[in-house]
CSV table of C-alpha atoms and ligand atoms in Angstrom, one decimal:
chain,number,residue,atom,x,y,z
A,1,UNK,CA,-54.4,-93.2,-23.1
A,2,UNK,CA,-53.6,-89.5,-24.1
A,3,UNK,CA,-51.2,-90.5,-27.1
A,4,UNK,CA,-51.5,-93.9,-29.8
A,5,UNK,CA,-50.2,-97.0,-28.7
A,6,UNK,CA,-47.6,-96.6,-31.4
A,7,UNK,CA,-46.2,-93.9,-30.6
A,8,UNK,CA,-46.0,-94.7,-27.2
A,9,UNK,CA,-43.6,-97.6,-28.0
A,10,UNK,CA,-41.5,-95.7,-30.1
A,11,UNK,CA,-40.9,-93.5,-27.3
A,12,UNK,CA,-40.2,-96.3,-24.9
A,13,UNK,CA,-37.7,-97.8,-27.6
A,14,UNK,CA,-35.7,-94.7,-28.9
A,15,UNK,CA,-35.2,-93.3,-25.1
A,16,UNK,CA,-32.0,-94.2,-24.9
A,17,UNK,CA,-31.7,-91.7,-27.0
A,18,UNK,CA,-33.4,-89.0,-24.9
A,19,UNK,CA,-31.8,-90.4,-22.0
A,20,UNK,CA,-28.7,-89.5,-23.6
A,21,UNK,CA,-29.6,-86.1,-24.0
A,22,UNK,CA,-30.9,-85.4,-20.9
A,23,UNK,CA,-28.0,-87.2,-19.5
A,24,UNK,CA,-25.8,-84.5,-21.4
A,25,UNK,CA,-27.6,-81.8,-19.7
A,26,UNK,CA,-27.2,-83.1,-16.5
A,27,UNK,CA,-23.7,-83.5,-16.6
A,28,UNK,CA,-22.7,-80.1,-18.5
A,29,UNK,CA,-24.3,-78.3,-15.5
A,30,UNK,CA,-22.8,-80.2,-12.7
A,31,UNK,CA,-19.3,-80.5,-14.2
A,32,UNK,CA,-19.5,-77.0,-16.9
A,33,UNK,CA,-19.9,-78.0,-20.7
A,34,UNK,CA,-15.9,-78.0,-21.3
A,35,UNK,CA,-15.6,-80.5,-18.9
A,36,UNK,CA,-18.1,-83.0,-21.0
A,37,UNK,CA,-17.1,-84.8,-24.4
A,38,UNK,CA,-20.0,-84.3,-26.1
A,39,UNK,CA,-20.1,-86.8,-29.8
A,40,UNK,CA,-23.5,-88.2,-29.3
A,41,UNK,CA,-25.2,-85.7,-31.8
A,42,UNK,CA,-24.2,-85.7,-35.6
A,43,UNK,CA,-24.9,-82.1,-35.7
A,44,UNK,CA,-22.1,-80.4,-37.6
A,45,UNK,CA,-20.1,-77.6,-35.8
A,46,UNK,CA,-18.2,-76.5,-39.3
A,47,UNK,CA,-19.1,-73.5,-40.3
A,48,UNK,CA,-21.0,-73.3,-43.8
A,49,UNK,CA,-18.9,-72.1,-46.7
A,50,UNK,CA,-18.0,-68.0,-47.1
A,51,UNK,CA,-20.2,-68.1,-50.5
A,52,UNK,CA,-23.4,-69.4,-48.7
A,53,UNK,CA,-23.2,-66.4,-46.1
A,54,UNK,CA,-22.2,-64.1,-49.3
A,55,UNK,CA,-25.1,-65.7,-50.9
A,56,UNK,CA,-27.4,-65.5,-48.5
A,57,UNK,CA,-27.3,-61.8,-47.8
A,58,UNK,CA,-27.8,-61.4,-51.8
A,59,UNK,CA,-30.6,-63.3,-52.0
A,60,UNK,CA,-32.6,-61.6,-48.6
A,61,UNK,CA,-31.3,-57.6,-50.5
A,62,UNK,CA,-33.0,-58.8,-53.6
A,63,UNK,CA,-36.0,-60.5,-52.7
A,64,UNK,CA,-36.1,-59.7,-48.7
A,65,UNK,CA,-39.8,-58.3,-48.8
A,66,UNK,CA,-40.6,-58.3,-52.2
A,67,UNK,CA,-44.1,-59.2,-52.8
A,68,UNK,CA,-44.0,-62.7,-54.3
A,69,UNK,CA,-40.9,-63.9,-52.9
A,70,UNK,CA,-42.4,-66.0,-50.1
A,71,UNK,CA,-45.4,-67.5,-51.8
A,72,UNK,CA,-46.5,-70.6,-51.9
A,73,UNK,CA,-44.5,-72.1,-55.1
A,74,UNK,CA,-45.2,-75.3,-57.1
A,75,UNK,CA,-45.0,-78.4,-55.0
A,76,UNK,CA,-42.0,-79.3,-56.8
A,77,UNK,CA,-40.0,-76.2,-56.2
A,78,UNK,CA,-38.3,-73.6,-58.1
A,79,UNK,CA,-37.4,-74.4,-61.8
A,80,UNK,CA,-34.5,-72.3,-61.4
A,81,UNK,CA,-33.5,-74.1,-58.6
A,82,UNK,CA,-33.8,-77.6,-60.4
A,83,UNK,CA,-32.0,-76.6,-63.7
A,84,UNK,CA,-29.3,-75.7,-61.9
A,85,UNK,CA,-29.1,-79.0,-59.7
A,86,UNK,CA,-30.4,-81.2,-62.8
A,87,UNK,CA,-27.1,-79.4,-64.9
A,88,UNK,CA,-24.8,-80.0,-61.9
A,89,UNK,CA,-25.9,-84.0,-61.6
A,90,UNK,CA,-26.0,-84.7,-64.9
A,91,UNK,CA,-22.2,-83.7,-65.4
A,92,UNK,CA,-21.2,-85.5,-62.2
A,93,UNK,CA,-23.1,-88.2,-62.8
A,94,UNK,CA,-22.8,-88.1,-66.7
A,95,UNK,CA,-26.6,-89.0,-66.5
A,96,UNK,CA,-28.8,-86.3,-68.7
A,97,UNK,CA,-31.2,-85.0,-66.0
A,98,UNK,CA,-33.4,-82.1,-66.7
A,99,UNK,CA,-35.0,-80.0,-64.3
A,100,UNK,CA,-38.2,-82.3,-64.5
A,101,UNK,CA,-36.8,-85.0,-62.5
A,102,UNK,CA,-35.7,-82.9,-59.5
A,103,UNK,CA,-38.1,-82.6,-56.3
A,104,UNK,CA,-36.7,-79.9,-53.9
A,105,UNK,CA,-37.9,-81.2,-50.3
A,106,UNK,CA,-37.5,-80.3,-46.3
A,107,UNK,CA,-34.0,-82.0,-46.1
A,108,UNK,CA,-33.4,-85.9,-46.9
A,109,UNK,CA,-35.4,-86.6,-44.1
A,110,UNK,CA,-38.4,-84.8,-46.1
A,111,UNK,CA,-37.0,-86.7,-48.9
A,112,UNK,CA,-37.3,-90.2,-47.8
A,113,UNK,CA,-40.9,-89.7,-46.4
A,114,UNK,CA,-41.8,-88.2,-49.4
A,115,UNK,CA,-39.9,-91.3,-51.5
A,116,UNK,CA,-41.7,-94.0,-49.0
A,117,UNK,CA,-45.2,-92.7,-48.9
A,118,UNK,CA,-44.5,-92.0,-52.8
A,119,UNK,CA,-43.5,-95.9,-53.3
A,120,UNK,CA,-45.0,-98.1,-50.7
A,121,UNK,CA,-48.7,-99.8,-50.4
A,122,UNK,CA,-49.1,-101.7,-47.1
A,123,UNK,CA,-46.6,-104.4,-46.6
A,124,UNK,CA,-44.5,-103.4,-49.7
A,125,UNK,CA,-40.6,-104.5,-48.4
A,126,UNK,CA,-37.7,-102.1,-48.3
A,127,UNK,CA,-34.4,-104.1,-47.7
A,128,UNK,CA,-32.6,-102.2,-45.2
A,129,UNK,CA,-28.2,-102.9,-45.0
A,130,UNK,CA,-27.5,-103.0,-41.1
A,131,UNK,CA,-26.1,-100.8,-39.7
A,132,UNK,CA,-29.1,-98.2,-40.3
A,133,UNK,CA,-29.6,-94.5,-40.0
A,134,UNK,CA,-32.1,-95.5,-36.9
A,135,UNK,CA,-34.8,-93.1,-38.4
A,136,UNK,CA,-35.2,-95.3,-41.5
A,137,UNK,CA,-37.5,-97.5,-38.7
A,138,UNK,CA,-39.8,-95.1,-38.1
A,139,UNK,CA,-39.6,-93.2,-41.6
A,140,UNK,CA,-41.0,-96.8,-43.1
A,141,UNK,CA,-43.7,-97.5,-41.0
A,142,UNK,CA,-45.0,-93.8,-41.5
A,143,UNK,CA,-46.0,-95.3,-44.8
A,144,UNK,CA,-47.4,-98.8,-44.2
A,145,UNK,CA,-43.9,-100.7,-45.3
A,146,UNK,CA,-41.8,-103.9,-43.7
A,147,UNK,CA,-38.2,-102.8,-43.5
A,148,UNK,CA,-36.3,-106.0,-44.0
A,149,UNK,CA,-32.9,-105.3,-42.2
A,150,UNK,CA,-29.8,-108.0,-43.8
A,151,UNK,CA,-26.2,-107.9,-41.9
A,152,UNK,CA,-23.0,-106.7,-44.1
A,153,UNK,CA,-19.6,-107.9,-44.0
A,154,UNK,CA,-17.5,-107.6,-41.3
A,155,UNK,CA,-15.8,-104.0,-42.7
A,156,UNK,CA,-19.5,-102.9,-43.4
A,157,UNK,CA,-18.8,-103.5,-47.1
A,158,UNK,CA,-22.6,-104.5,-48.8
A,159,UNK,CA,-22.7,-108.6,-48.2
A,160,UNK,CA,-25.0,-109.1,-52.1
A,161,UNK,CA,-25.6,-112.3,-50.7
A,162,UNK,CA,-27.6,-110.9,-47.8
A,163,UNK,CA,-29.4,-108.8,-50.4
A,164,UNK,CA,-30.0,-111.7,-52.6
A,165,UNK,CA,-31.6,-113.5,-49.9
A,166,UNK,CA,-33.7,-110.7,-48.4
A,167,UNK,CA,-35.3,-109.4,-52.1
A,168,UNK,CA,-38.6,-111.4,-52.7
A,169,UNK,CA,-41.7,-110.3,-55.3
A,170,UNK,CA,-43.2,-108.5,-51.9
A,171,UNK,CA,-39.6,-105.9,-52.2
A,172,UNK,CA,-40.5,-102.4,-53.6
A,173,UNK,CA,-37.4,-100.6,-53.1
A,174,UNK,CA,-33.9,-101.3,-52.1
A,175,UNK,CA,-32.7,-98.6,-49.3
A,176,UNK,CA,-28.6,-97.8,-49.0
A,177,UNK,CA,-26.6,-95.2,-46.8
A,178,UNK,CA,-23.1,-94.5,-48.3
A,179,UNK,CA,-21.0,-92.8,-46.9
A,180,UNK,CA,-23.2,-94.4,-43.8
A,181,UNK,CA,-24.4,-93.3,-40.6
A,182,UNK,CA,-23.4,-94.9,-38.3
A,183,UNK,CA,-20.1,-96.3,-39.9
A,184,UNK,CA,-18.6,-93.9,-42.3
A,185,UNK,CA,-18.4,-96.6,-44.7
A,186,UNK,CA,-18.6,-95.9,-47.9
A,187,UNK,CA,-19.6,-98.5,-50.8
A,188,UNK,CA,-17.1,-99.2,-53.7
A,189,UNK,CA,-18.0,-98.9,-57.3
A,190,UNK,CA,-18.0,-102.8,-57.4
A,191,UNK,CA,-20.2,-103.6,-54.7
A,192,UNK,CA,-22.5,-100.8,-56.5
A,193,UNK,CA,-22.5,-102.7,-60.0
A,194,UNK,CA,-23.4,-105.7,-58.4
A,195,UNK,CA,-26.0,-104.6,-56.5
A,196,UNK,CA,-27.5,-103.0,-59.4
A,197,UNK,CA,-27.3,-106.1,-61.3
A,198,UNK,CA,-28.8,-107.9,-58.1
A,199,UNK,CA,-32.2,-105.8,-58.5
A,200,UNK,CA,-32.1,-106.3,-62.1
A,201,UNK,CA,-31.6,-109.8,-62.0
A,202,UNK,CA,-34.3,-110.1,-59.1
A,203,UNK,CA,-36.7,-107.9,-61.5
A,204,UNK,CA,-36.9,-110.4,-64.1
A,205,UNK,CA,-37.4,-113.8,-61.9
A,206,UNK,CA,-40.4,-111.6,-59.9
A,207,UNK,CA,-41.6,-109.6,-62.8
A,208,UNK,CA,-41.3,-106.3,-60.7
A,209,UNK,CA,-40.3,-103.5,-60.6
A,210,UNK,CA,-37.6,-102.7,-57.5
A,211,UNK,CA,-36.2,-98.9,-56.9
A,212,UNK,CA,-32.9,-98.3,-55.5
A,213,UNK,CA,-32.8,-95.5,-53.5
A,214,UNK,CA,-29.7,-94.1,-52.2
A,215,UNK,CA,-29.3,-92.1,-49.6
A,216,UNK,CA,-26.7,-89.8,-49.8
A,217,UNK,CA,-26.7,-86.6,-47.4
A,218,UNK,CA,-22.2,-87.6,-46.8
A,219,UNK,CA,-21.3,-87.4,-50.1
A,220,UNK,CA,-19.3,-84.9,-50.0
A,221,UNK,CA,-17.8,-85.9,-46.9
A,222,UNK,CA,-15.0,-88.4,-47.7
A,223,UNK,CA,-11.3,-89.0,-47.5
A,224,UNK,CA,-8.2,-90.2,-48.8
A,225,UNK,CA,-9.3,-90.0,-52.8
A,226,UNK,CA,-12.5,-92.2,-52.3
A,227,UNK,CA,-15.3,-91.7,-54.4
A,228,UNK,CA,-18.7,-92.3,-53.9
A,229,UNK,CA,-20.0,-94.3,-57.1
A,230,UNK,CA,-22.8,-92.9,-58.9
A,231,UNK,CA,-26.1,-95.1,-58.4
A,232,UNK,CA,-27.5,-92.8,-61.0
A,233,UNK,CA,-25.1,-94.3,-63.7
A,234,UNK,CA,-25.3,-97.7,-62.6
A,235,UNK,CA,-29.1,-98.3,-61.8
A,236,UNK,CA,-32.0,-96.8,-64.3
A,237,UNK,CA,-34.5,-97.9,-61.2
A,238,UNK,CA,-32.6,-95.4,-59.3
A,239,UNK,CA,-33.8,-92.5,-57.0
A,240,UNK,CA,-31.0,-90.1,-55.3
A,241,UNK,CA,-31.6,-88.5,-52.2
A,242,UNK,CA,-29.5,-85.9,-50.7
A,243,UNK,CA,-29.7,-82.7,-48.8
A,244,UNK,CA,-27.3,-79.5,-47.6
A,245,UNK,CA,-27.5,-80.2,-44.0
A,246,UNK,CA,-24.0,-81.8,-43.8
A,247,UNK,CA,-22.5,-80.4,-47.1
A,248,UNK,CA,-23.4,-76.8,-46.3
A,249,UNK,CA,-23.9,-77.2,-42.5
A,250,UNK,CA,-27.2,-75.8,-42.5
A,251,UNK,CA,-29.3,-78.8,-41.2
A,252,UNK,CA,-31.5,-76.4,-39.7
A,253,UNK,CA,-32.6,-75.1,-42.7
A,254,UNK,CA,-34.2,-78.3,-44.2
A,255,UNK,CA,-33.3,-77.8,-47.6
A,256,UNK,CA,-32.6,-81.0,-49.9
A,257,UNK,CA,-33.6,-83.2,-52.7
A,258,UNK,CA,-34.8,-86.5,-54.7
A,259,UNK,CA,-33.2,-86.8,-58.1
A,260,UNK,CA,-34.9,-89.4,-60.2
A,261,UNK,CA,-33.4,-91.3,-62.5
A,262,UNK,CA,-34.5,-90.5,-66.3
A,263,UNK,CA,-34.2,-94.1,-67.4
A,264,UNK,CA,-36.7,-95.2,-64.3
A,265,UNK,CA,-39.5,-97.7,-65.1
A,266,UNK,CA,-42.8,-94.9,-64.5
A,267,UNK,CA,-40.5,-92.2,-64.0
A,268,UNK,CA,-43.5,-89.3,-64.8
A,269,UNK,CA,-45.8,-91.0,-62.4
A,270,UNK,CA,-43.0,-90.8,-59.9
A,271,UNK,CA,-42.3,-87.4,-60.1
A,272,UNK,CA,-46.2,-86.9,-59.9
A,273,UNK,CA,-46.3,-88.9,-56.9
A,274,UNK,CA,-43.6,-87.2,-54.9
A,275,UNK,CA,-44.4,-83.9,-55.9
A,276,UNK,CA,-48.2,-85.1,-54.6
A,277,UNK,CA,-46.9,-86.5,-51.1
A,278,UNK,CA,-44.5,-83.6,-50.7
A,279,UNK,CA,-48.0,-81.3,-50.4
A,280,UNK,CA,-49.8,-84.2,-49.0
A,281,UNK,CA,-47.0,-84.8,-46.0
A,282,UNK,CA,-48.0,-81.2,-45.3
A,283,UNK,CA,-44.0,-80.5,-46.4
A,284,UNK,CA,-45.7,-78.4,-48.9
A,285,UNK,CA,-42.4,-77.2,-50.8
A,286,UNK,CA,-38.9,-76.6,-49.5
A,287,UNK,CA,-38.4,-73.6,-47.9
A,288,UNK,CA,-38.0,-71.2,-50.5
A,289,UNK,CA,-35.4,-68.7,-49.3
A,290,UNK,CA,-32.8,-71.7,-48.9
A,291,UNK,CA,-34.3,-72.8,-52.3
A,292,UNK,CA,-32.6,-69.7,-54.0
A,293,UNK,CA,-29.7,-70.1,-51.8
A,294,UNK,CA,-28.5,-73.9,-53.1
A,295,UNK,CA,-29.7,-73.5,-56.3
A,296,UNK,CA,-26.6,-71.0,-57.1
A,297,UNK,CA,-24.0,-72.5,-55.4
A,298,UNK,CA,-23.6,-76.4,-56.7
A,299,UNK,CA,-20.2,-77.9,-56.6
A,300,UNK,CA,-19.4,-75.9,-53.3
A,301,UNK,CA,-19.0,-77.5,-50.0
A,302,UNK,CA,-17.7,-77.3,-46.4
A,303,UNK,CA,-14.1,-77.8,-46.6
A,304,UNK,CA,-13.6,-81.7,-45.6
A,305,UNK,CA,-10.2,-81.5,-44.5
A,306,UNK,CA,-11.9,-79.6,-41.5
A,307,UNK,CA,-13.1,-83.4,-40.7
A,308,UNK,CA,-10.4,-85.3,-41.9
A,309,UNK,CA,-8.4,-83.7,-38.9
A,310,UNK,CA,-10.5,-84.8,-36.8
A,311,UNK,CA,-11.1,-88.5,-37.8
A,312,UNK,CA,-7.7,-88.6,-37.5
A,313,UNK,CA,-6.9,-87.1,-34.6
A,314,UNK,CA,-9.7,-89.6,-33.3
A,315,UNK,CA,-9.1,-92.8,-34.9
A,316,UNK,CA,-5.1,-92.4,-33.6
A,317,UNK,CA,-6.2,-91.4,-30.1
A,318,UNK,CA,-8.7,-94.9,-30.0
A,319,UNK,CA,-5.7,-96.8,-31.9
A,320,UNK,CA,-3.7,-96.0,-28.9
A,321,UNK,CA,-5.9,-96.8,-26.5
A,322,UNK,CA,-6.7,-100.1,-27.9
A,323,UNK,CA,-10.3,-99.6,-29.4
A,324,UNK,CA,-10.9,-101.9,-32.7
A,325,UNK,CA,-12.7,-100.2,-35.7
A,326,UNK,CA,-12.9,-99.8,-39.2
A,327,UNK,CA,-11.4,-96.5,-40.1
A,328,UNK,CA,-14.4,-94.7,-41.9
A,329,UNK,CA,-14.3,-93.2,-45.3
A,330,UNK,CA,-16.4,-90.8,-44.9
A,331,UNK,CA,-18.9,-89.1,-43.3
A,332,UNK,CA,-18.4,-88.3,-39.6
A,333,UNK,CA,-18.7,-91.1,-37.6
A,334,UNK,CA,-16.8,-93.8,-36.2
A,335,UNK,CA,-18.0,-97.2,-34.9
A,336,UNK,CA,-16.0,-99.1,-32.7
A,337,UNK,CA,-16.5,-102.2,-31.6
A,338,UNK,CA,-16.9,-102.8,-27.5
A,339,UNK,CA,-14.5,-104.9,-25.8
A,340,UNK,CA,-17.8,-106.2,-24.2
A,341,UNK,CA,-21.0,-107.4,-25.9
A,342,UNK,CA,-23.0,-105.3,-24.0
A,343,UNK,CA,-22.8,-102.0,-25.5
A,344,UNK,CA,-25.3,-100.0,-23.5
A,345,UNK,CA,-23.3,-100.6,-20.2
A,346,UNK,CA,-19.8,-99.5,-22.3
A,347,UNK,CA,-21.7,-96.3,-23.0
A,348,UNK,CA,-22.5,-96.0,-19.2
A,349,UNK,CA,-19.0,-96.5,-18.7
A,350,UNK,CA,-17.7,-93.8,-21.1
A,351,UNK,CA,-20.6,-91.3,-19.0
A,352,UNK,CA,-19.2,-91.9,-15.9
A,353,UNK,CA,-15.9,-90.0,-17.6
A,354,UNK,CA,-18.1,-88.0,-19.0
A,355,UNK,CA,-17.8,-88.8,-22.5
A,356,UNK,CA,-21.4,-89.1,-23.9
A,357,UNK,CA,-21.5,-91.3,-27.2
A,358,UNK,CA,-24.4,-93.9,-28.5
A,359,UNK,CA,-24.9,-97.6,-28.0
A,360,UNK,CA,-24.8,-99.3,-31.7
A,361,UNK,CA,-27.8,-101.7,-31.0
A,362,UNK,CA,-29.9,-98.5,-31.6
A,363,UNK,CA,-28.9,-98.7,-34.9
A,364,UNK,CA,-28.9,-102.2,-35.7
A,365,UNK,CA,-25.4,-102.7,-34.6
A,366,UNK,CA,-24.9,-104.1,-31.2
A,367,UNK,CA,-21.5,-104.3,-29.8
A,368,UNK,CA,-20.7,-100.9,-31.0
A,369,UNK,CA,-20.8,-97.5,-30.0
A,370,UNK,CA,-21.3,-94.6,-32.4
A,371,UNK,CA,-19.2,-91.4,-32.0
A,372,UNK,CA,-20.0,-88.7,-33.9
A,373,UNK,CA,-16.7,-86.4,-34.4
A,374,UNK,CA,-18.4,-83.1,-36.0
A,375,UNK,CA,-16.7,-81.6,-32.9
A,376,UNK,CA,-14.3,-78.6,-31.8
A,377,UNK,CA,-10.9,-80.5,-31.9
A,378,UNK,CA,-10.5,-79.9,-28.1
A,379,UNK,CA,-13.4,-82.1,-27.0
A,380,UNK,CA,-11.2,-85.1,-29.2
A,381,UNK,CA,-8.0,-84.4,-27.8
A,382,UNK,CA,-9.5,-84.3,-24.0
A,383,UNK,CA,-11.8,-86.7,-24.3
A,384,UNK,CA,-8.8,-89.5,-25.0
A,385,UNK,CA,-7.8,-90.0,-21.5
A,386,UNK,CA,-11.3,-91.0,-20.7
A,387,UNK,CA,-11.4,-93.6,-23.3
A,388,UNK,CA,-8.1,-94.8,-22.9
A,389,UNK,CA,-9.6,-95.6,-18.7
A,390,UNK,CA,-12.4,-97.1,-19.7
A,391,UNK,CA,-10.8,-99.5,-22.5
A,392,UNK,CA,-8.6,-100.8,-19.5
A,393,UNK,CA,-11.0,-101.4,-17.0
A,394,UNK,CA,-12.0,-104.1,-19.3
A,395,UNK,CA,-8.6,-105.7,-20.9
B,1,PLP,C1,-28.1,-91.2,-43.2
B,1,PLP,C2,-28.9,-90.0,-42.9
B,1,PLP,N1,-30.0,-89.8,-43.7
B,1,PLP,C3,-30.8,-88.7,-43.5
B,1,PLP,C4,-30.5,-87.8,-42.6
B,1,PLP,C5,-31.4,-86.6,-42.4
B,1,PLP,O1,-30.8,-85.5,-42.9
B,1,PLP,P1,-31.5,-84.1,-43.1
B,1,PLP,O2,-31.0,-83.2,-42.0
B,1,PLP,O3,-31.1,-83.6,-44.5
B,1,PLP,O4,-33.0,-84.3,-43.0
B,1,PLP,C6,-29.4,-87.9,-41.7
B,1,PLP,C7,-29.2,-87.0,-40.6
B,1,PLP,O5,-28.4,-87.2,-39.7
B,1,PLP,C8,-28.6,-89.1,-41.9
B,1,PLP,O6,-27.6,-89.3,-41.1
């Protein structure tokens, strides 16, 4: 066989995936890509901020071909680049952080490799809330863990419970998504306390020591007033990821980054170690040009009322049409549930109207679809029809 067994089977289990895509094609040529409703990508379609363009061309006139300014750097990434961010976290998350506890790194998805291979020996347990960013599969097993996946509540809300039962002396790291992908849920301040006192709690009966890591790339994406807690404040085994690909709109520029906790049990050898697996990985550093980029504009963002529009415009077009959901509070995805269990033949379905969205059980959630809104406000509006026929063929 040309390619590993392994990877083989991830292939054959994530193609739904690339079936959607090449689906997509398919249909954009025969029908012309206005005529297709496109939300199966979370790929945002808001431009990035006026400052990061401003910024941007600053940065390229003052260091464009300047000998130096593309070098390798330390694994760990600018220092300038990390004061700022350490100065900008620790007033938002009234946490002292200094630029020592910052890792710049190829976007969260960098981030959580670097966190995982950083963290795990073989068969060290992550505990996993379900619905899951799907990556968080394959992100794991790159570095020899067991993800240990435990339901939530019926609004998505953290079920401690579930956590309780799942954490065992085997569980190195506790994994959460908030505002999550694929439900736009985003955790309240008291489910965060009690979590934290959870791996505290579980700490002391195992004698371990249990990391919460939080992923975080939505953050800045919520609605109506909601705030996303501060894992920083309420858990010293804490490590933050996040990354600009959503708050800036620049996925494709990979730029993001771990903040560790101060208070964290280890936290030099931590630091060592990611800074290690970020060369290791073959990362290297995050790429520097962005590197200058973020580093001067903390605290500014994509304007979220560009996506409020458009959840609401969405979740009142489904309301209408009779879908059930939870309306999310942030991020930009909605998960609805399907009026059948199976979900992959409700996607199928919504294709045949053209409407291309993603069948939850690929993300832990079956009997759900995931639509991803980070899309022009036409392909909302015309896409409603389509959904409304579908729902009614079967109610
Ligand atoms: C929950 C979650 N984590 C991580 C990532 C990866 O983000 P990045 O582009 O910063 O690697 C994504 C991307 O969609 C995501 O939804």
């Amino acid at each position: 066989m040309a390619i590993a067994h392994k990877i083989e089977g991830f292939m054959e289990t994530s193609s739904w995936i690339r079936r959607m895509f090449e689906d997509g094609i398919e249909l954009k040529k025969q029908y012309g890509a206005e005529n297709v409703f496109d939300f199966s990508l979370g790929n945002p379609n808001v431009a990035p901020p006026d400052r990061f363009r401003e910024l941007l061309a600053a940065v390229v006139e003052e260091c464009g071909c300047t000998p130096g300014a593309h070098m390798y750097m330390q694994n760990v990434g600018y220092a300038d680049t990390r004061t700022e961010i350490a100065a900008y976290l620790s007033r938002g998350h009234a946490v002292p952080l200094s630029a020592d506890h910052i890792v710049m790194t190829c976007g969260a998805g960098g981030a959580l490799n670097v966190v995982f291979k950083t963290l795990f020996d073989p068969g060290d347990e992550i505990v996993i809330p379900k619905p899951f960013f799907a990556e968080y599969t394959f992100y794991v097993d790159n570095h020899g863990g067991i993800p240990v996946f435990v339901d939530t509540n019926g609004d998505f809300s953290l079920n401690l419970d579930a956590v309780e039962r799942a954490v065992t002396g085997r569980t190195k790291a506790v994994l959460i998504n908030s505002p999550n992908n694929p439900t736009g849920k985003v955790y309240d301040q008291r489910s965060i306390d009690g979590l934290a006192a959870l791996i505290d709690e579980k700490q002391r009966e195992f004698g371990t020591e249990i990391y919460l890591v939080s992923d975080e790339p939505y953050s800045t994406i919520v609605y109506d007033g909601i705030m996303v807690p501060s894992i920083l404040k309420a858990c010293k085994n804490s490590l933050l990821i996040t990354s600009y690909s959503k708050s800036l709109s620049v996925p494709g520029e990979r730029i993001g980054y771990i903040a560790v906790n101060p208070g964290a049990a280890g936290v030099e050898k931590i630091i060592g170690g990611l800074t290690l697996s970020n060369r290791i990985l073959g990362f290297t550093n995050a790429p520097a040009l962005m590197q200058r980029v973020v580093g001067r504009m903390q605290g500014v963002y994509v304007d979220v009322e560009h996506y409020r529009r458009k959840r609401d415009l969405l979740c009142d077009g489904l309301w209408q049409a009779g879908f059930e959901f939870e309306p999310p509070g942030g991020a930009f995805y909605l998960f609805p549930r399907t009026p059948i269990d199976d979900d992959v033949a409700f996607v199928r379905a919504l294709q045949k109207k053209n409407i291309l969205v993603v069948p939850g059980r690929g993300f832990g959630g079956p009997g759900h679809i995931r639509i991803c809104y980070c899309v022009d406000d036409a392909t909302i509006i015309n896409a409603m029809d389509g959904f409304a026929a579908v729902m009614k063929q079967y109610r």
